[in-house]
Amino acid sequence: DALIAHDLAFDALIFARHVDALLTFIERFPQLRIVVDHGAKPPIRDGSAGWHAWAEGITRLAAIPHVHCKLSGLATEAAQGWTEATLRPYVDHLLAAFGPKRLMWGSDWPVLNLNGDYLLWHSVATLLLAQLSDAERDAVFGDNAAAFYRL
């Protein structure tokens, strides 16, 4: 209630196993601006083992129009040596679910340094979003965050 009263947002750092709890929270506070951090930390390093639960959770969260998602933390969740191809299915699903108007890029720096670096992640994210229009890419890489956080 205090977050809503002060027009603040809530960043939800979750895994797929937390989706039901977050949905309950969202239902309880429908006026609260919520962003799912790090794309709900998909289990990329586990291969296809955790894909279904994660993808279904993302779809459920994205069905709520005022919930946004950060395109960040994916490199951190991948095995060492990740590439554009490693991350593409996850980025594609986040983009399909939330669209370019509710997705916001983040670096995950300095944690990212454990499994990559800022320049590599930014360049790969740029390649993964190349199909978007210039305005859509601008939205994901900054405009959406500025609007969401009232900057």
Tab-separated table of C-alpha atoms in Angstrom:
chain	number	residue	atom	x	y	z
A	1	ASP	CA	0.000	0.000	0.000
A	2	ALA	CA	2.881	2.374	0.786
A	3	LEU	CA	4.476	1.726	-2.610
A	4	ILE	CA	1.206	2.603	-4.329
A	5	ALA	CA	0.684	5.690	-2.158
A	6	HIS	CA	4.155	6.980	-3.089
A	7	ASP	CA	3.838	5.985	-6.766
A	8	LEU	CA	6.756	3.568	-6.498
A	9	ALA	CA	7.291	0.378	-8.474
A	10	PHE	CA	7.972	-3.142	-7.264
A	11	ASP	CA	10.813	-5.184	-8.774
A	12	ALA	CA	10.067	-8.906	-8.422
A	13	LEU	CA	13.149	-11.110	-8.494
A	14	ILE	CA	11.643	-14.558	-9.028
A	15	PHE	CA	12.193	-18.001	-10.500
A	16	ALA	CA	9.456	-19.975	-12.254
A	17	ARG	CA	8.558	-21.650	-8.948
A	18	HIS	CA	7.500	-18.239	-7.583
A	19	VAL	CA	5.010	-17.346	-10.344
A	20	ASP	CA	1.905	-18.433	-8.398
A	21	ALA	CA	2.970	-16.382	-5.362
A	22	LEU	CA	3.643	-13.334	-7.536
A	23	LEU	CA	0.265	-13.713	-9.242
A	24	THR	CA	-1.398	-13.703	-5.810
A	25	PHE	CA	0.558	-10.561	-4.920
A	26	ILE	CA	-0.426	-8.882	-8.200
A	27	GLU	CA	-4.083	-9.737	-7.578
A	28	ARG	CA	-3.881	-8.223	-4.103
A	29	PHE	CA	-2.302	-4.963	-5.363
A	30	PRO	CA	-3.684	-4.345	-8.874
A	31	GLN	CA	-2.608	-0.677	-8.900
A	32	LEU	CA	1.041	-1.488	-8.180
A	33	ARG	CA	3.484	-1.197	-11.080
A	34	ILE	CA	5.431	-4.456	-11.165
A	35	VAL	CA	8.450	-5.515	-13.198
A	36	VAL	CA	9.760	-9.069	-13.291
A	37	ASP	CA	13.527	-8.866	-12.886
A	38	HIS	CA	15.945	-10.847	-15.049
A	39	GLY	CA	13.210	-12.470	-17.127
A	40	ALA	CA	12.289	-14.573	-14.077
A	41	LYS	CA	15.779	-16.112	-14.142
A	42	PRO	CA	15.241	-18.857	-16.715
A	43	PRO	CA	17.187	-22.090	-16.139
A	44	ILE	CA	19.266	-21.638	-19.292
A	45	ARG	CA	22.251	-23.675	-18.088
A	46	ASP	CA	19.925	-26.656	-17.566
A	47	GLY	CA	19.066	-26.853	-21.268
A	48	SER	CA	15.482	-27.773	-22.076
A	49	ALA	CA	14.807	-29.289	-18.626
A	50	GLY	CA	13.251	-26.177	-17.105
A	51	TRP	CA	11.991	-24.501	-20.268
A	52	HIS	CA	8.306	-25.442	-20.025
A	53	ALA	CA	7.715	-24.253	-16.442
A	54	TRP	CA	9.604	-21.016	-17.093
A	55	ALA	CA	7.934	-20.269	-20.453
A	56	GLU	CA	4.461	-21.012	-19.088
A	57	GLY	CA	5.094	-18.782	-16.071
A	58	ILE	CA	6.233	-15.937	-18.312
A	59	THR	CA	3.112	-16.310	-20.443
A	60	ARG	CA	0.887	-16.157	-17.353
A	61	LEU	CA	2.628	-13.047	-16.000
A	62	ALA	CA	2.613	-11.294	-19.376
A	63	ALA	CA	-1.166	-11.767	-19.599
A	64	ILE	CA	-1.475	-9.051	-16.951
A	65	PRO	CA	-1.210	-5.740	-18.828
A	66	HIS	CA	0.478	-3.691	-16.083
A	67	VAL	CA	3.269	-6.218	-15.471
A	68	HIS	CA	6.553	-5.493	-17.232
A	69	CYS	CA	9.739	-7.534	-17.551
A	70	LYS	CA	13.463	-6.832	-17.561
A	71	LEU	CA	15.517	-8.329	-20.338
A	72	SER	CA	18.511	-8.865	-18.110
A	73	GLY	CA	20.313	-11.557	-16.181
A	74	LEU	CA	20.094	-14.109	-18.986
A	75	ALA	CA	23.853	-14.361	-19.456
A	76	THR	CA	24.221	-14.886	-15.722
A	77	GLU	CA	21.823	-17.851	-15.873
A	78	ALA	CA	23.543	-19.453	-18.882
A	79	ALA	CA	26.509	-21.825	-18.824
A	80	GLN	CA	29.922	-20.400	-19.579
A	81	GLY	CA	30.521	-19.832	-23.260
A	82	TRP	CA	26.959	-18.684	-23.960
A	83	THR	CA	26.253	-17.183	-27.358
A	84	GLU	CA	23.515	-15.346	-29.187
A	85	ALA	CA	22.064	-18.749	-30.145
A	86	THR	CA	22.022	-19.856	-26.497
A	87	LEU	CA	19.933	-16.865	-25.437
A	88	ARG	CA	17.726	-16.474	-28.530
A	89	PRO	CA	14.833	-18.760	-27.481
A	90	TYR	CA	14.547	-16.982	-24.128
A	91	VAL	CA	14.696	-13.498	-25.610
A	92	ASP	CA	12.228	-14.474	-28.329
A	93	HIS	CA	9.776	-15.814	-25.747
A	94	LEU	CA	10.082	-12.725	-23.523
A	95	LEU	CA	9.566	-10.482	-26.528
A	96	ALA	CA	6.583	-12.475	-27.776
A	97	ALA	CA	5.004	-12.499	-24.313
A	98	PHE	CA	5.589	-8.920	-23.163
A	99	GLY	CA	6.137	-7.148	-26.479
A	100	PRO	CA	8.551	-4.270	-26.979
A	101	LYS	CA	6.360	-1.878	-24.954
A	102	ARG	CA	6.660	-3.830	-21.675
A	103	LEU	CA	10.202	-5.164	-21.954
A	104	MET	CA	13.190	-3.199	-20.647
A	105	TRP	CA	16.836	-4.054	-21.148
A	106	GLY	CA	19.152	-4.237	-18.167
A	107	SER	CA	22.818	-5.048	-17.827
A	108	ASP	CA	22.847	-7.100	-14.593
A	109	TRP	CA	26.204	-5.440	-13.927
A	110	PRO	CA	28.295	-6.173	-11.863
A	111	VAL	CA	26.890	-9.702	-11.383
A	112	LEU	CA	27.146	-10.126	-15.157
A	113	ASN	CA	30.936	-10.097	-14.791
A	114	LEU	CA	30.722	-13.606	-13.327
A	115	ASN	CA	29.726	-14.961	-16.753
A	116	GLY	CA	30.310	-12.304	-19.371
A	117	ASP	CA	30.694	-8.582	-19.598
A	118	TYR	CA	28.649	-5.493	-20.318
A	119	LEU	CA	29.797	-4.936	-23.901
A	120	LEU	CA	29.227	-8.561	-24.918
A	121	TRP	CA	25.739	-8.709	-23.369
A	122	HIS	CA	24.752	-5.353	-24.887
A	123	SER	CA	25.965	-6.349	-28.358
A	124	VAL	CA	24.214	-9.745	-28.191
A	125	ALA	CA	20.993	-8.138	-26.955
A	126	THR	CA	21.194	-5.650	-29.826
A	127	LEU	CA	21.509	-8.540	-32.296
A	128	LEU	CA	18.642	-10.428	-30.646
A	129	LEU	CA	16.377	-7.384	-30.984
A	130	ALA	CA	17.493	-6.440	-34.508
A	131	GLN	CA	14.085	-7.316	-35.983
A	132	LEU	CA	12.423	-4.512	-33.996
A	133	SER	CA	11.887	-1.054	-35.408
A	134	ASP	CA	14.196	1.733	-34.241
A	135	ALA	CA	11.438	3.091	-31.990
A	136	GLU	CA	10.807	-0.340	-30.455
A	137	ARG	CA	14.532	-0.883	-29.801
A	138	ASP	CA	14.750	2.591	-28.236
A	139	ALA	CA	11.824	1.624	-26.016
A	140	VAL	CA	13.445	-1.613	-24.837
A	141	PHE	CA	16.888	-0.037	-24.356
A	142	GLY	CA	15.703	2.947	-22.335
A	143	ASP	CA	12.359	4.583	-22.981
A	144	ASN	CA	10.304	1.865	-21.259
A	145	ALA	CA	12.431	2.011	-18.100
A	146	ALA	CA	12.255	5.810	-18.019
A	147	ALA	CA	8.459	5.704	-18.257
A	148	PHE	CA	8.018	2.773	-15.846
A	149	TYR	CA	10.218	4.271	-13.127
A	150	ARG	CA	8.918	7.808	-13.778
A	151	LEU	CA	12.407	9.120	-14.563
